[in-house]
Amino acid sequence: MIMTEDAGVQVVRRATVVGAGTMGRGIAQVLAGAGIEVTLVDVSEAQLQQAQEDITQSLHRLVRRGAAPAGQPAEVLGRIRCTPHLDASIGPDLLVEAVVEDLPAKRAVFQQGASVLPETAILASNTSSISITTLAGAVPGPQRVAGMHFFNPVPVMSLVEIVRGERTSPGTVQTIVALAQRLGKSPVVVNDYPGFVSNRILLPMLNEAMFVLMEGVAGKEAIDEVMRLGMNHPMGPLQLADLIGLDVCLHILEVLHRDLGEDKYRPCPLLRRMVAAGLLGRKSGAGFYAYAGGRASDGTAP
Ligand code: CAA
């Protein structure tokens, strides 16, 4: 990426991740893996406990496949402090929010963060669809707000989609680009627009796979196999929807449908029905496939 203006890259040494769900724990892990002291904040102690277990498992998995040295898990875990309090003791250089996809919830995290952090702190959102410009409008210093969109599973996926809001400064973008590179990721900078680039393109494909299933064109295994074997996708669209979470998929499609105003983004009725029934994919134990311990248990999905 070419930057024409040197707007001053800040070095992130101590960071905060708010939200210890699937994405938040992955983000905390990769930040700590790059030597950054991380405060992981979540209102739920149970969620924080689960996050520590998941991060430990993921770190050992990286050691087993030779992607990290044997001593790394203890070192990385030692850099992550878990707390339910978003107060003045949190990492001051950068706050990454990864809480539920809900504008008021994200706005509240940024406002509370801004009230305890220095005004130089960067405020980044891992949102998959909420407008960065709208979020930034709610906090003092909108120039330090940007999207830092990671992909699941965070320790494995190389992309970080960096979203530039209307008032995001070049310095903020450069700081997040430099940070993503330090994490060993590949940053791509895009502008703030519904669904950004990734989900504007991905979600219509997943939605279409659901229509194909609902209309009886083929069964779930056949649909996934066509896309895996014919298009060389690492997993089929229904398997991927289960990995992302069906509630998250529905929410992104609703944003695309509402904000772009085109019926091609209309969420599939089957998706709505499944979310209403609590079938949310891997995290709930069942979606298009059934899962035990995060793995498919009905013998049909990887
Ligand atoms: N932590 C550490 N390592 C992990 C891991 C984790 N959480 N998950 C997987 N791995 C490692 C495994 O150890 C394995 O390593 P080796 O190849 O060296 O053995 C490797 O990753 C592959 O894992 P598996 O063998 O378990 O399974 P796989 O080969 O089927 O790969 C996958 C799994 C990486 C998930 C792959 O199927 C894939 O890339 N799927 C597509 C995922 C994708 O598209 N993600 C983006 C979703 S969209 C999103 O997140 C954003 C949004 O806003 C909706």
CSV table of C-alpha atoms and ligand atoms in Angstrom, one decimal:
chain,number,residue,atom,x,y,z
A,1,MET,CA,0.0,0.0,0.0
A,2,ILE,CA,1.3,3.5,-0.9
A,3,MET,CA,0.9,6.2,1.7
A,4,THR,CA,1.6,9.7,0.4
A,5,GLU,CA,1.5,11.4,3.8
A,6,ASP,CA,3.6,10.5,6.8
A,7,ALA,CA,1.0,11.2,9.5
A,8,GLY,CA,2.9,9.6,12.4
A,9,VAL,CA,2.6,5.9,13.1
A,10,GLN,CA,2.0,5.2,16.8
A,11,VAL,CA,3.6,2.1,18.3
A,12,VAL,CA,1.1,-0.1,20.2
A,13,ARG,CA,2.6,-1.6,23.3
A,14,ARG,CA,-0.4,-2.0,25.6
A,15,ALA,CA,-3.9,-2.7,24.2
A,16,THR,CA,-7.4,-3.5,25.3
A,17,VAL,CA,-9.8,-5.9,23.7
A,18,VAL,CA,-13.4,-5.5,24.8
A,19,GLY,CA,-15.6,-8.6,24.3
A,20,ALA,CA,-14.3,-12.1,25.0
A,21,GLY,CA,-16.4,-14.0,22.5
A,22,THR,CA,-14.9,-16.0,19.5
A,23,MET,CA,-13.5,-12.9,17.8
A,24,GLY,CA,-12.3,-11.0,20.9
A,25,ARG,CA,-10.4,-14.0,22.2
A,26,GLY,CA,-8.7,-14.5,18.9
A,27,ILE,CA,-7.8,-10.9,18.7
A,28,ALA,CA,-6.4,-10.9,22.2
A,29,GLN,CA,-4.3,-14.0,21.3
A,30,VAL,CA,-2.7,-12.5,18.2
A,31,LEU,CA,-2.0,-9.2,19.9
A,32,ALA,CA,-0.3,-10.9,22.8
A,33,GLY,CA,1.5,-13.2,20.4
A,34,ALA,CA,3.1,-10.1,18.9
A,35,GLY,CA,4.5,-9.0,22.3
A,36,ILE,CA,1.7,-6.6,23.2
A,37,GLU,CA,0.4,-6.5,26.8
A,38,VAL,CA,-3.3,-7.1,26.5
A,39,THR,CA,-6.3,-6.4,28.8
A,40,LEU,CA,-9.2,-8.6,27.8
A,41,VAL,CA,-12.5,-7.1,29.2
A,42,ASP,CA,-15.8,-8.8,29.4
A,43,VAL,CA,-18.8,-8.3,31.7
A,44,SER,CA,-19.1,-12.1,32.0
A,45,GLU,CA,-16.6,-13.9,34.2
A,46,ALA,CA,-17.6,-17.2,32.6
A,47,GLN,CA,-16.9,-15.8,29.1
A,48,LEU,CA,-13.4,-14.7,30.3
A,49,GLN,CA,-12.7,-18.2,31.8
A,50,GLN,CA,-13.8,-19.8,28.5
A,51,ALA,CA,-11.6,-17.3,26.6
A,52,GLN,CA,-8.6,-18.4,28.5
A,53,GLU,CA,-9.2,-22.0,27.9
A,54,ASP,CA,-9.8,-21.5,24.1
A,55,ILE,CA,-6.7,-19.3,23.8
A,56,THR,CA,-4.6,-22.0,25.6
A,57,GLN,CA,-6.0,-24.7,23.2
A,58,SER,CA,-5.3,-22.6,20.1
A,59,LEU,CA,-1.7,-21.7,21.2
A,60,HIS,CA,-1.0,-25.4,21.8
A,61,ARG,CA,-2.4,-26.2,18.4
A,62,LEU,CA,0.0,-23.7,16.8
A,63,VAL,CA,2.9,-25.4,18.7
A,64,ARG,CA,1.8,-28.9,17.6
A,65,ARG,CA,1.8,-27.9,13.9
A,66,GLY,CA,5.3,-26.3,14.3
A,67,ALA,CA,4.0,-22.7,13.8
A,68,ALA,CA,5.2,-21.6,17.3
A,69,PRO,CA,7.9,-22.6,19.7
A,70,ALA,CA,7.1,-24.8,22.7
A,71,GLY,CA,7.5,-22.1,25.3
A,72,GLN,CA,5.2,-19.7,23.6
A,73,PRO,CA,1.8,-20.5,25.1
A,74,ALA,CA,2.9,-19.6,28.7
A,75,GLU,CA,4.6,-16.4,27.5
A,76,VAL,CA,1.6,-15.3,25.4
A,77,LEU,CA,-0.9,-16.2,28.2
A,78,GLY,CA,1.2,-14.2,30.6
A,79,ARG,CA,0.6,-11.1,28.5
A,80,ILE,CA,-3.2,-11.4,28.7
A,81,ARG,CA,-4.9,-9.9,31.8
A,82,CYS,CA,-8.6,-10.7,32.0
A,83,THR,CA,-11.0,-8.3,33.9
A,84,PRO,CA,-14.7,-7.4,34.0
A,85,HIS,CA,-13.8,-3.7,34.5
A,86,LEU,CA,-13.4,-1.2,31.7
A,87,ASP,CA,-11.5,1.3,33.9
A,88,ALA,CA,-8.3,3.4,33.9
A,89,SER,CA,-6.1,0.3,34.4
A,90,ILE,CA,-6.7,-1.0,30.8
A,91,GLY,CA,-4.1,-1.0,28.0
A,92,PRO,CA,-3.9,2.7,26.9
A,93,ASP,CA,-2.6,2.7,23.3
A,94,LEU,CA,-5.4,0.9,21.5
A,95,LEU,CA,-8.9,-0.4,22.3
A,96,VAL,CA,-10.4,-3.0,19.9
A,97,GLU,CA,-14.1,-3.6,20.5
A,98,ALA,CA,-15.5,-7.0,19.6
A,99,VAL,CA,-18.8,-7.0,21.5
A,100,VAL,CA,-22.2,-8.0,20.1
A,101,GLU,CA,-23.1,-6.5,16.7
A,102,ASP,CA,-25.3,-3.8,18.1
A,103,LEU,CA,-24.7,-0.1,17.5
A,104,PRO,CA,-25.7,1.1,21.1
A,105,ALA,CA,-23.6,-1.6,22.7
A,106,LYS,CA,-20.5,-0.7,20.6
A,107,ARG,CA,-21.1,3.0,21.1
A,108,ALA,CA,-21.3,2.5,24.8
A,109,VAL,CA,-17.9,0.7,24.8
A,110,PHE,CA,-16.2,3.4,22.8
A,111,GLN,CA,-17.7,6.2,25.0
A,112,GLN,CA,-16.7,4.4,28.2
A,113,GLY,CA,-13.2,3.7,26.7
A,114,ALA,CA,-12.8,7.3,25.6
A,115,SER,CA,-13.6,8.5,29.1
A,116,VAL,CA,-10.7,6.5,30.7
A,117,LEU,CA,-8.1,6.4,27.9
A,118,PRO,CA,-5.8,9.2,26.8
A,119,GLU,CA,-7.1,11.2,23.8
A,120,THR,CA,-4.3,9.7,21.7
A,121,ALA,CA,-5.7,6.1,22.1
A,122,ILE,CA,-6.9,4.5,18.9
A,123,LEU,CA,-10.4,3.2,19.0
A,124,ALA,CA,-10.9,0.2,16.6
A,125,SER,CA,-14.0,-1.8,15.9
A,126,ASN,CA,-14.1,-5.4,14.7
A,127,THR,CA,-17.6,-4.8,13.4
A,128,SER,CA,-18.6,-6.8,10.4
A,129,SER,CA,-21.3,-4.4,9.2
A,130,ILE,CA,-21.9,-1.4,11.5
A,131,SER,CA,-20.9,2.0,10.0
A,132,ILE,CA,-17.5,3.2,11.3
A,133,THR,CA,-18.5,6.8,10.6
A,134,THR,CA,-21.6,6.5,12.7
A,135,LEU,CA,-19.7,4.9,15.6
A,136,ALA,CA,-17.0,7.6,15.3
A,137,GLY,CA,-19.6,10.3,15.5
A,138,ALA,CA,-20.4,9.3,19.0
A,139,VAL,CA,-17.0,9.8,20.6
A,140,PRO,CA,-14.7,12.7,21.2
A,141,GLY,CA,-11.9,12.5,18.6
A,142,PRO,CA,-13.6,10.7,15.6
A,143,GLN,CA,-10.3,10.9,13.7
A,144,ARG,CA,-8.8,8.1,15.9
A,145,VAL,CA,-11.7,5.7,15.1
A,146,ALA,CA,-11.4,3.0,12.4
A,147,GLY,CA,-12.5,-0.5,11.6
A,148,MET,CA,-10.1,-3.4,12.3
A,149,HIS,CA,-12.0,-6.3,10.9
A,150,PHE,CA,-10.5,-9.7,11.7
A,151,PHE,CA,-11.6,-13.1,10.2
A,152,ASN,CA,-12.5,-16.3,12.0
A,153,PRO,CA,-10.4,-18.2,13.1
A,154,VAL,CA,-8.3,-15.2,13.9
A,155,PRO,CA,-5.0,-17.0,14.6
A,156,VAL,CA,-5.2,-18.6,11.1
A,157,MET,CA,-6.8,-16.1,8.7
A,158,SER,CA,-4.3,-13.6,7.2
A,159,LEU,CA,-6.6,-10.7,6.2
A,160,VAL,CA,-7.3,-7.7,8.4
A,161,GLU,CA,-9.8,-5.4,6.6
A,162,ILE,CA,-9.1,-1.9,7.8
A,163,VAL,CA,-12.1,0.4,7.4
A,164,ARG,CA,-11.6,4.1,7.0
A,165,GLY,CA,-14.5,6.2,8.2
A,166,GLU,CA,-15.4,9.6,6.9
A,167,ARG,CA,-13.2,11.3,9.6
A,168,THR,CA,-10.6,8.7,10.2
A,169,SER,CA,-7.1,10.3,10.0
A,170,PRO,CA,-4.3,9.0,7.8
A,171,GLY,CA,-2.2,8.5,11.1
A,172,THR,CA,-4.9,6.2,12.5
A,173,VAL,CA,-5.0,4.2,9.3
A,174,GLN,CA,-1.2,3.9,9.2
A,175,THR,CA,-1.0,2.9,12.8
A,176,ILE,CA,-3.5,0.1,12.3
A,177,VAL,CA,-1.8,-1.0,9.1
A,178,ALA,CA,1.5,-1.2,10.8
A,179,LEU,CA,0.0,-3.1,13.7
A,180,ALA,CA,-1.7,-5.6,11.5
A,181,GLN,CA,1.6,-6.2,9.7
A,182,ARG,CA,3.3,-6.7,13.1
A,183,LEU,CA,0.7,-9.4,13.9
A,184,GLY,CA,1.8,-11.2,10.7
A,185,LYS,CA,-1.4,-10.3,9.0
A,186,SER,CA,-2.1,-8.8,5.6
A,187,PRO,CA,-4.0,-5.5,6.0
A,188,VAL,CA,-6.2,-4.2,3.2
A,189,VAL,CA,-7.7,-0.7,3.5
A,190,VAL,CA,-11.2,0.0,2.3
A,191,ASN,CA,-13.7,2.8,2.7
A,192,ASP,CA,-16.7,2.7,5.1
A,193,TYR,CA,-19.7,1.4,3.2
A,194,PRO,CA,-22.4,-1.2,4.2
A,195,GLY,CA,-20.7,-4.6,4.5
A,196,PHE,CA,-17.3,-3.0,3.5
A,197,VAL,CA,-15.8,-5.3,0.9
A,198,SER,CA,-15.7,-8.7,2.5
A,199,ASN,CA,-19.2,-9.1,3.7
A,200,ARG,CA,-20.8,-7.2,0.8
A,201,ILE,CA,-19.4,-10.0,-1.4
A,202,LEU,CA,-19.4,-13.0,0.9
A,203,LEU,CA,-22.9,-12.8,2.5
A,204,PRO,CA,-24.9,-12.8,-0.8
A,205,MET,CA,-23.2,-16.1,-1.7
A,206,LEU,CA,-24.0,-17.6,1.7
A,207,ASN,CA,-27.6,-16.4,1.4
A,208,GLU,CA,-27.9,-17.8,-2.1
A,209,ALA,CA,-26.7,-21.2,-0.8
A,210,MET,CA,-29.5,-21.1,1.8
A,211,PHE,CA,-32.1,-20.3,-0.9
A,212,VAL,CA,-30.8,-23.2,-2.9
A,213,LEU,CA,-31.2,-25.5,0.1
A,214,MET,CA,-34.7,-24.1,0.9
A,215,GLU,CA,-35.9,-24.5,-2.7
A,216,GLY,CA,-34.8,-28.1,-2.7
A,217,VAL,CA,-32.2,-27.7,-5.5
A,218,ALA,CA,-29.8,-29.9,-3.5
A,219,GLY,CA,-29.1,-31.1,0.0
A,220,LYS,CA,-26.7,-29.4,2.4
A,221,GLU,CA,-23.8,-31.8,1.8
A,222,ALA,CA,-24.2,-31.5,-2.0
A,223,ILE,CA,-24.3,-27.7,-1.9
A,224,ASP,CA,-21.1,-27.6,0.2
A,225,GLU,CA,-19.4,-30.2,-1.9
A,226,VAL,CA,-20.1,-28.3,-5.1
A,227,MET,CA,-18.4,-25.2,-3.7
A,228,ARG,CA,-15.5,-27.0,-2.1
A,229,LEU,CA,-14.6,-29.2,-5.0
A,230,GLY,CA,-15.8,-27.0,-7.9
A,231,MET,CA,-14.6,-23.6,-6.6
A,232,ASN,CA,-11.8,-24.8,-4.3
A,233,HIS,CA,-13.3,-23.1,-1.3
A,234,PRO,CA,-11.8,-24.5,1.9
A,235,MET,CA,-15.3,-25.1,3.3
A,236,GLY,CA,-18.8,-25.0,1.8
A,237,PRO,CA,-21.1,-22.0,2.2
A,238,LEU,CA,-23.4,-23.7,4.7
A,239,GLN,CA,-20.4,-24.9,6.8
A,240,LEU,CA,-19.0,-21.4,6.6
A,241,ALA,CA,-22.3,-19.8,7.7
A,242,ASP,CA,-22.3,-22.2,10.7
A,243,LEU,CA,-18.7,-21.1,11.5
A,244,ILE,CA,-19.5,-17.4,11.3
A,245,GLY,CA,-22.8,-17.8,13.3
A,246,LEU,CA,-26.3,-17.7,11.6
A,247,ASP,CA,-27.3,-14.7,13.8
A,248,VAL,CA,-24.3,-12.8,12.6
A,249,CYS,CA,-25.1,-13.7,9.0
A,250,LEU,CA,-28.7,-12.5,9.4
A,251,HIS,CA,-27.6,-9.3,11.0
A,252,ILE,CA,-25.2,-8.5,8.1
A,253,LEU,CA,-27.8,-9.3,5.5
A,254,GLU,CA,-30.3,-7.0,7.2
A,255,VAL,CA,-27.8,-4.2,7.2
A,256,LEU,CA,-27.0,-4.7,3.5
A,257,HIS,CA,-30.7,-5.0,2.6
A,258,ARG,CA,-31.7,-1.9,4.6
A,259,ASP,CA,-28.7,0.4,3.8
A,260,LEU,CA,-28.2,-0.5,0.1
A,261,GLY,CA,-31.9,-0.9,-0.4
A,262,GLU,CA,-31.8,-3.7,-2.9
A,263,ASP,CA,-33.8,-6.9,-2.8
A,264,LYS,CA,-30.8,-9.0,-3.8
A,265,TYR,CA,-29.7,-8.8,-0.2
A,266,ARG,CA,-33.1,-10.0,1.2
A,267,PRO,CA,-32.2,-12.6,4.0
A,268,CYS,CA,-33.4,-16.1,3.1
A,269,PRO,CA,-36.5,-17.1,5.1
A,270,LEU,CA,-34.8,-20.3,6.1
A,271,LEU,CA,-32.1,-18.3,7.8
A,272,ARG,CA,-34.6,-16.2,9.7
A,273,ARG,CA,-36.4,-19.4,10.8
A,274,MET,CA,-33.2,-21.1,12.0
A,275,VAL,CA,-32.1,-18.0,14.0
A,276,ALA,CA,-35.6,-17.7,15.6
A,277,ALA,CA,-35.2,-21.4,16.6
A,278,GLY,CA,-31.8,-20.8,18.2
A,279,LEU,CA,-29.9,-22.8,15.6
A,280,LEU,CA,-27.0,-20.4,15.4
A,281,GLY,CA,-24.3,-22.7,14.0
A,282,ARG,CA,-21.2,-24.0,15.8
A,283,LYS,CA,-21.5,-21.8,18.8
A,284,SER,CA,-24.9,-23.1,19.7
A,285,GLY,CA,-24.1,-26.8,18.9
A,286,ALA,CA,-26.3,-26.9,15.8
A,287,GLY,CA,-27.0,-25.0,12.6
A,288,PHE,CA,-27.0,-26.5,9.2
A,289,TYR,CA,-24.9,-29.3,10.8
A,290,ALA,CA,-24.7,-30.6,14.4
A,291,TYR,CA,-21.6,-30.1,16.4
A,292,ALA,CA,-20.0,-31.5,19.5
A,293,GLY,CA,-17.1,-29.5,21.0
A,294,GLY,CA,-17.0,-27.2,18.0
A,295,ARG,CA,-16.6,-30.2,15.5
A,296,ALA,CA,-19.3,-31.6,13.3
A,297,SER,CA,-20.8,-34.6,15.1
A,298,ASP,CA,-23.2,-35.8,12.4
A,299,GLY,CA,-20.4,-36.9,10.1
A,300,THR,CA,-21.3,-34.5,7.4
A,301,ALA,CA,-19.0,-31.5,7.9
A,302,PRO,CA,-15.3,-31.0,8.6
B,1,CAA,N1,-6.1,-21.7,16.4
B,1,CAA,C1,-4.9,-22.2,15.9
B,1,CAA,N2,-4.8,-23.0,14.8
B,1,CAA,C2,-5.9,-23.3,14.2
B,1,CAA,C3,-7.2,-22.9,14.6
B,1,CAA,C4,-7.3,-22.0,15.7
B,1,CAA,N3,-8.4,-21.6,16.2
B,1,CAA,N4,-8.2,-23.3,13.7
B,1,CAA,C5,-7.5,-24.0,12.8
B,1,CAA,N5,-6.2,-24.0,13.0
B,1,CAA,C6,-5.1,-24.6,12.2
B,1,CAA,C7,-5.0,-26.1,12.4
B,1,CAA,O1,-4.2,-26.5,13.4
B,1,CAA,C8,-4.5,-26.5,11.0
B,1,CAA,O2,-3.1,-26.4,11.0
B,1,CAA,P1,-2.2,-27.4,9.9
B,1,CAA,O3,-2.8,-27.2,8.6
B,1,CAA,O4,-0.8,-26.8,10.0
B,1,CAA,O5,-2.4,-28.7,10.5
B,1,CAA,C9,-5.0,-25.5,10.1
B,1,CAA,O6,-5.4,-24.4,10.9
B,1,CAA,C10,-6.2,-26.0,9.4
B,1,CAA,O7,-7.2,-26.5,10.3
B,1,CAA,P2,-8.0,-27.9,10.3
B,1,CAA,O8,-7.1,-29.0,9.8
B,1,CAA,O9,-8.7,-28.0,11.6
B,1,CAA,O10,-9.1,-27.7,9.3
B,1,CAA,P3,-9.1,-27.2,7.8
B,1,CAA,O11,-7.9,-27.5,7.1
B,1,CAA,O12,-10.5,-27.6,7.4
B,1,CAA,O13,-9.1,-25.6,8.1
B,1,CAA,C11,-10.2,-23.5,8.4
B,1,CAA,C12,-10.0,-24.9,8.9
B,1,CAA,C13,-8.9,-22.7,8.6
B,1,CAA,C14,-11.3,-22.9,9.2
B,1,CAA,C15,-10.5,-23.6,6.9
B,1,CAA,O14,-11.6,-24.5,6.6
B,1,CAA,C16,-10.9,-22.2,6.3
B,1,CAA,O15,-10.1,-21.4,6.0
B,1,CAA,N6,-12.2,-22.0,6.2
B,1,CAA,C17,-12.7,-20.7,5.7
B,1,CAA,C18,-12.8,-19.7,6.9
B,1,CAA,C19,-13.3,-18.4,6.5
B,1,CAA,O16,-13.7,-18.1,5.4
B,1,CAA,N7,-13.3,-17.5,7.5
B,1,CAA,C20,-13.8,-16.2,7.3
B,1,CAA,C21,-15.2,-16.1,7.8
B,1,CAA,S1,-15.9,-14.5,7.6
B,1,CAA,C22,-15.5,-13.7,9.0
B,1,CAA,O17,-14.9,-14.2,9.9
B,1,CAA,C23,-15.8,-12.2,9.1
B,1,CAA,C24,-17.2,-11.8,9.1
B,1,CAA,O18,-17.4,-10.6,9.4
B,1,CAA,C25,-18.4,-12.6,9.0
